[in-house]
GROMACS .gro file of C-alpha atoms in nm:
model
  265
    1MET     CA    1 -19.958  -4.657  10.112
    2THR     CA    2 -20.324  -4.759  10.120
    3GLN     CA    3 -20.429  -4.980   9.833
    4GLN     CA    4 -20.707  -4.827   9.628
    5VAL     CA    5 -20.979  -5.081   9.559
    6PRO     CA    6 -21.212  -5.007   9.265
    7SER     CA    7 -21.563  -4.906   9.371
    8THR     CA    8 -21.835  -5.166   9.325
    9GLU     CA    9 -22.109  -4.921   9.410
   10PRO     CA   10 -22.316  -4.864   9.098
   11GLU     CA   11 -22.593  -4.609   9.074
   12LEU     CA   12 -22.883  -4.853   9.078
   13ALA     CA   13 -23.203  -4.701   8.941
   14GLY     CA   14 -23.452  -4.872   9.171
   15VAL     CA   15 -23.245  -4.973   9.475
   16ARG     CA   16 -23.123  -4.712   9.724
   17ASN     CA   17 -22.820  -4.724   9.950
   18PHE     CA   18 -22.645  -5.022   9.791
   19ARG     CA   19 -22.283  -5.083   9.882
   20ASP     CA   20 -22.018  -5.345   9.944
   21VAL     CA   21 -21.879  -5.324  10.299
   22GLY     CA   22 -21.552  -5.482  10.186
   23GLY     CA   23 -21.228  -5.312  10.280
   24LEU     CA   24 -21.317  -5.217  10.638
   25PRO     CA   25 -21.022  -5.272  10.876
   26THR     CA   26 -21.021  -5.502  11.178
   27VAL     CA   27 -20.844  -5.436  11.506
   28ASP     CA   28 -20.589  -5.711  11.426
   29GLY     CA   29 -20.489  -5.568  11.089
   30ARG     CA   30 -20.711  -5.767  10.854
   31ARG     CA   31 -20.986  -5.634  10.625
   32VAL     CA   32 -21.336  -5.735  10.528
   33ARG     CA   33 -21.318  -5.917  10.197
   34HIS     CA   34 -21.478  -5.746   9.898
   35GLY     CA   35 -21.773  -5.922   9.739
   36VAL     CA   36 -21.896  -6.117  10.042
   37LEU     CA   37 -22.118  -5.874  10.234
   38PHE     CA   38 -22.343  -5.612  10.078
   39ARG     CA   39 -22.610  -5.379  10.219
   40SER     CA   40 -22.893  -5.180  10.063
   41GLY     CA   41 -23.247  -5.056  10.085
   42HIS     CA   42 -23.530  -5.284   9.974
   43LEU     CA   43 -23.520  -5.459   9.637
   44ALA     CA   44 -23.891  -5.428   9.559
   45HIS     CA   45 -23.841  -5.159   9.293
   46ALA     CA   46 -23.530  -5.300   9.130
   47THR     CA   47 -23.532  -5.245   8.754
   48ALA     CA   48 -23.443  -5.513   8.501
   49GLU     CA   49 -23.092  -5.365   8.480
   50ASP     CA   50 -23.064  -5.357   8.861
   51THR     CA   51 -23.170  -5.721   8.873
   52VAL     CA   52 -22.903  -5.818   8.621
   53PHE     CA   53 -22.639  -5.644   8.833
   54LEU     CA   54 -22.760  -5.798   9.160
   55SER     CA   55 -22.767  -6.141   8.995
   56SER     CA   56 -22.405  -6.092   8.890
   57LEU     CA   57 -22.287  -6.069   9.251
   58GLY     CA   58 -22.311  -6.443   9.308
   59LEU     CA   59 -22.530  -6.396   9.613
   60HIS     CA   60 -22.619  -6.696   9.825
   61THR     CA   61 -22.869  -6.520  10.055
   62VAL     CA   62 -23.065  -6.197  10.079
   63PHE     CA   63 -23.162  -6.110  10.437
   64ASP     CA   64 -23.476  -5.892  10.434
   65PHE     CA   65 -23.533  -5.731  10.776
   66ARG     CA   66 -23.860  -5.559  10.681
   67ASN     CA   67 -24.185  -5.634  10.859
   68ALA     CA   68 -24.523  -5.705  10.699
   69ALA     CA   69 -24.622  -5.337  10.698
   70ASP     CA   70 -24.305  -5.246  10.508
   71GLN     CA   71 -24.362  -5.521  10.256
   72LYS     CA   72 -24.725  -5.422  10.208
   73LEU     CA   73 -24.619  -5.064  10.138
   74GLU     CA   74 -24.331  -5.133   9.897
   75GLY     CA   75 -24.395  -5.488   9.778
   76PRO     CA   76 -24.181  -5.803   9.792
   77ASP     CA   77 -23.821  -5.813   9.675
   78VAL     CA   78 -23.761  -5.895   9.312
   79ALA     CA   79 -23.672  -6.260   9.264
   80LEU     CA   80 -23.304  -6.324   9.201
   81PRO     CA   81 -23.254  -6.663   9.035
   82GLY     CA   82 -23.085  -6.914   9.262
   83VAL     CA   83 -23.069  -6.675   9.557
   84ARG     CA   84 -23.231  -6.760   9.891
   85ASN     CA   85 -23.445  -6.481  10.038
   86VAL     CA   86 -23.476  -6.491  10.419
   87ASN     CA   87 -23.728  -6.257  10.582
   88LEU     CA   88 -23.637  -6.183  10.946
   89PRO     CA   89 -23.846  -5.886  11.065
   90LEU     CA   90 -23.654  -5.677  11.317
   91SER     CA   91 -23.948  -5.456  11.409
   92ASP     CA   92 -24.314  -5.517  11.480
   93PRO     CA   93 -24.566  -5.483  11.193
   94ALA     CA   94 -24.794  -5.271  11.412
   95ASP     CA   95 -24.509  -5.030  11.474
   96GLY     CA   96 -24.434  -5.031  11.102
   97ALA     CA   97 -24.793  -4.949  11.007
   98GLU     CA   98 -24.803  -4.664  11.259
   99PHE     CA   99 -24.466  -4.533  11.139
  100TRP     CA  100 -24.557  -4.522  10.772
  101LYS     CA  101 -24.899  -4.368  10.842
  102MET     CA  102 -24.728  -4.090  11.036
  103VAL     CA  103 -24.466  -4.033  10.764
  104ARG     CA  104 -24.712  -4.037  10.476
  105ASP     CA  105 -25.027  -3.891  10.628
  106GLY     CA  106 -24.930  -3.701  10.943
  107ASP     CA  107 -25.027  -3.334  10.938
  108LEU     CA  108 -24.801  -3.064  11.076
  109GLU     CA  109 -24.959  -3.055  11.422
  110GLN     CA  110 -24.934  -3.432  11.458
  111LEU     CA  111 -24.573  -3.437  11.344
  112ARG     CA  112 -24.489  -3.156  11.586
  113SER     CA  113 -24.645  -3.344  11.876
  114ILE     CA  114 -24.464  -3.670  11.795
  115LEU     CA  115 -24.128  -3.553  11.662
  116ALA     CA  116 -24.047  -3.196  11.771
  117ASP     CA  117 -23.801  -3.096  12.044
  118GLY     CA  118 -23.578  -3.398  12.001
  119LYS     CA  119 -23.856  -3.655  12.025
  120GLY     CA  120 -23.782  -3.787  11.676
  121ALA     CA  121 -23.420  -3.863  11.764
  122ASP     CA  122 -23.526  -4.009  12.099
  123ARG     CA  123 -23.764  -4.240  11.915
  124MET     CA  124 -23.481  -4.366  11.695
  125ILE     CA  125 -23.246  -4.418  11.989
  126SER     CA  126 -23.514  -4.620  12.170
  127SER     CA  127 -23.568  -4.830  11.858
  128TYR     CA  128 -23.197  -4.909  11.824
  129ARG     CA  129 -23.174  -5.008  12.189
  130MET     CA  130 -23.482  -5.228  12.162
  131ILE     CA  131 -23.358  -5.411  11.852
  132ILE     CA  132 -23.027  -5.492  12.022
  133LYS     CA  133 -23.202  -5.618  12.336
  134GLU     CA  134 -23.499  -5.799  12.187
  135ARG     CA  135 -23.386  -5.932  11.848
  136THR     CA  136 -23.100  -6.149  11.967
  137ALA     CA  137 -23.251  -6.465  11.813
  138GLU     CA  138 -23.267  -6.300  11.471
  139HIS     CA  139 -22.912  -6.166  11.489
  140SER     CA  140 -22.790  -6.505  11.609
  141ARG     CA  141 -22.955  -6.671  11.311
  142VAL     CA  142 -22.793  -6.426  11.069
  143LEU     CA  143 -22.443  -6.472  11.207
  144ARG     CA  144 -22.473  -6.849  11.225
  145SER     CA  145 -22.599  -6.856  10.866
  146LEU     CA  146 -22.309  -6.643  10.747
  147ALA     CA  147 -22.063  -6.868  10.927
  148GLU     CA  148 -22.214  -7.181  10.774
  149ASP     CA  149 -22.283  -7.110  10.408
  150SER     CA  150 -22.478  -6.791  10.339
  151VAL     CA  151 -22.212  -6.577  10.172
  152PRO     CA  152 -22.203  -6.375   9.961
  153ALA     CA  153 -22.494  -6.209  10.139
  154LEU     CA  154 -22.697  -5.890  10.102
  155MET     CA  155 -22.867  -5.737  10.407
  156HIS     CA  156 -23.146  -5.486  10.363
  157CYS     CA  157 -23.452  -5.335  10.528
  158ALA     CA  158 -23.664  -5.051  10.384
  159ALA     CA  159 -23.405  -4.772  10.369
  160GLY     CA  160 -23.100  -4.989  10.436
  161LYS     CA  161 -23.008  -4.767  10.730
  162ASP     CA  162 -23.148  -4.881  11.064
  163ARG     CA  163 -23.234  -5.251  11.082
  164ALA     CA  164 -22.986  -5.342  10.809
  165GLY     CA  165 -22.739  -5.095  10.961
  166LEU     CA  166 -22.761  -5.263  11.301
  167SER     CA  167 -22.733  -5.611  11.151
  168VAL     CA  168 -22.427  -5.510  10.951
  169ALA     CA  169 -22.280  -5.347  11.263
  170VAL     CA  170 -22.334  -5.660  11.472
  171THR     CA  171 -22.173  -5.872  11.199
  172LEU     CA  172 -21.875  -5.640  11.179
  173LEU     CA  173 -21.835  -5.638  11.559
  174ALA     CA  174 -21.833  -6.018  11.554
  175VAL     CA  175 -21.534  -6.031  11.318
  176GLY     CA  176 -21.343  -5.756  11.497
  177VAL     CA  177 -21.386  -5.455  11.267
  178GLU     CA  178 -21.270  -5.129  11.423
  179ARG     CA  179 -21.555  -4.942  11.591
  180ASP     CA  180 -21.480  -4.615  11.409
  181ALA     CA  181 -21.487  -4.796  11.074
  182ILE     CA  182 -21.829  -4.942  11.156
  183VAL     CA  183 -21.962  -4.593  11.235
  184ASP     CA  184 -21.807  -4.444  10.920
  185ASP     CA  185 -21.973  -4.708  10.702
  186TYR     CA  186 -22.306  -4.653  10.878
  187LEU     CA  187 -22.290  -4.277  10.819
  188LYS     CA  188 -22.248  -4.329  10.443
  189SER     CA  189 -22.626  -4.379  10.433
  190ASN     CA  190 -22.658  -3.999  10.464
  191ALA     CA  191 -22.528  -3.937  10.111
  192LYS     CA  192 -22.798  -3.772   9.901
  193HIS     CA  193 -22.805  -4.047   9.638
  194ARG     CA  194 -22.844  -4.313   9.908
  195ARG     CA  195 -23.114  -4.160  10.126
  196TYR     CA  196 -23.465  -4.303  10.131
  197LYS     CA  197 -23.705  -4.098   9.917
  198VAL     CA  198 -23.979  -3.984  10.153
  199GLN     CA  199 -24.324  -4.006   9.997
  200ARG     CA  200 -24.609  -3.799  10.143
  201SER     CA  201 -24.980  -3.846  10.065
  202GLY     CA  202 -25.054  -3.485   9.989
  203SER     CA  203 -24.939  -3.326   9.666
  204SER     CA  204 -24.950  -2.967   9.791
  205ALA     CA  205 -24.634  -2.777   9.879
  206SER     CA  206 -24.731  -2.789  10.247
  207ALA     CA  207 -24.699  -3.169  10.248
  208TYR     CA  208 -24.325  -3.126  10.182
  209SER     CA  209 -24.275  -2.793  10.360
  210PRO     CA  210 -23.932  -2.724  10.513
  211GLU     CA  211 -24.076  -2.768  10.863
  212VAL     CA  212 -24.237  -3.103  10.777
  213MET     CA  213 -23.915  -3.234  10.623
  214GLU     CA  214 -23.713  -3.105  10.919
  215LEU     CA  215 -23.944  -3.286  11.160
  216LEU     CA  216 -23.912  -3.610  10.960
  217SER     CA  217 -23.536  -3.585  10.913
  218PRO     CA  218 -23.435  -3.764  11.237
  219LEU     CA  219 -23.625  -4.070  11.116
  220PHE     CA  220 -23.428  -4.085  10.790
  221ASP     CA  221 -23.088  -3.962  10.907
  222ALA     CA  222 -22.803  -4.193  10.997
  223ARG     CA  223 -22.672  -4.035  11.316
  224ALA     CA  224 -22.370  -4.151  11.512
  225GLU     CA  225 -22.569  -4.112  11.834
  226TYR     CA  226 -22.812  -4.383  11.718
  227LEU     CA  227 -22.541  -4.641  11.663
  228SER     CA  228 -22.365  -4.530  11.981
  229ALA     CA  229 -22.685  -4.607  12.171
  230ALA     CA  230 -22.675  -4.961  12.031
  231PHE     CA  231 -22.312  -5.006  12.135
  232GLU     CA  232 -22.393  -4.865  12.481
  233THR     CA  233 -22.679  -5.113  12.514
  234VAL     CA  234 -22.440  -5.400  12.445
  235GLU     CA  235 -22.204  -5.271  12.716
  236GLU     CA  236 -22.476  -5.196  12.971
  237THR     CA  237 -22.672  -5.518  12.922
  238TRP     CA  238 -22.399  -5.777  12.870
  239GLY     CA  239 -22.077  -5.606  12.975
  240GLY     CA  240 -21.912  -5.598  12.633
  241VAL     CA  241 -21.906  -5.735  12.281
  242ASP     CA  242 -21.761  -6.076  12.366
  243PRO     CA  243 -22.021  -6.165  12.632
  244TYR     CA  244 -22.297  -6.025  12.407
  245LEU     CA  245 -22.189  -6.251  12.122
  246GLU     CA  246 -22.146  -6.549  12.351
  247ARG     CA  247 -22.443  -6.518  12.588
  248ALA     CA  248 -22.701  -6.323  12.387
  249LEU     CA  249 -22.628  -6.463  12.041
  250GLY     CA  250 -22.489  -6.802  12.146
  251LEU     CA  251 -22.182  -6.778  11.924
  252THR     CA  252 -21.902  -7.017  12.012
  253PRO     CA  253 -21.537  -6.928  11.948
  254GLU     CA  254 -21.547  -7.184  11.667
  255THR     CA  255 -21.843  -7.012  11.499
  256ARG     CA  256 -21.677  -6.673  11.527
  257GLU     CA  257 -21.360  -6.812  11.370
  258ARG     CA  258 -21.561  -6.958  11.080
  259LEU     CA  259 -21.726  -6.619  11.041
  260ARG     CA  260 -21.385  -6.452  11.018
  261GLU     CA  261 -21.273  -6.708  10.762
  262ARG     CA  262 -21.582  -6.633  10.551
  263LEU     CA  263 -21.570  -6.256  10.571
  264LEU     CA  264 -21.209  -6.146  10.613
  265ASP     CA  265 -20.904  -6.142  10.387
   0.00000   0.00000   0.00000
């Protein structure tokens, strides 16, 4: 009989997509420890009550994967006393500025030209592949930090779905979590109360028309095909998870074992 662990997922007023990834099963029968690895959207709008809750988690480090354009749009994270905040952008600020301008200001014709006919999903798949290939130094730093001393840790980006989702996925791969469990956790970002609240510049009904929101939806959905593209990139580029962790991220067997000791029951 599966043990039921109480939920530690509060309804935070100013932070979207917060959750503890504890409880996920590994291929060798262990589980991710509760209270050591959390994920969320940005912390810039955390209320006083949210801040009290986040401070109660005993966090050592917050990893913020937003770029300068994201931070300019939403603001810096709230300060959590005694918690180290590490900013490791996983996407280019120029791309971020272009992305948010399209989301907030793009008219229907522009959105059709950029996102219609599967182009929105293709854009996301390309982004996931690029982050896996090009942000190996950042992912290496995160995993080494977790292995050394940086837990409990919270990983976030803007929505807590893509850059944080990939970083959480890479971390879970490194400690041997089952692939299906990684995907299931990733897809939880689709829940209505977790999704990023899209803000458009116009106040008219047309700014949020069904067609506009349908065109934007691939950018704010968590889709299994996106994460599958990341996993495929690992296989195609390095031949598997173990060589990816060893050659791309420079993780020794000793570091991976320390990581398991930190994160697993």
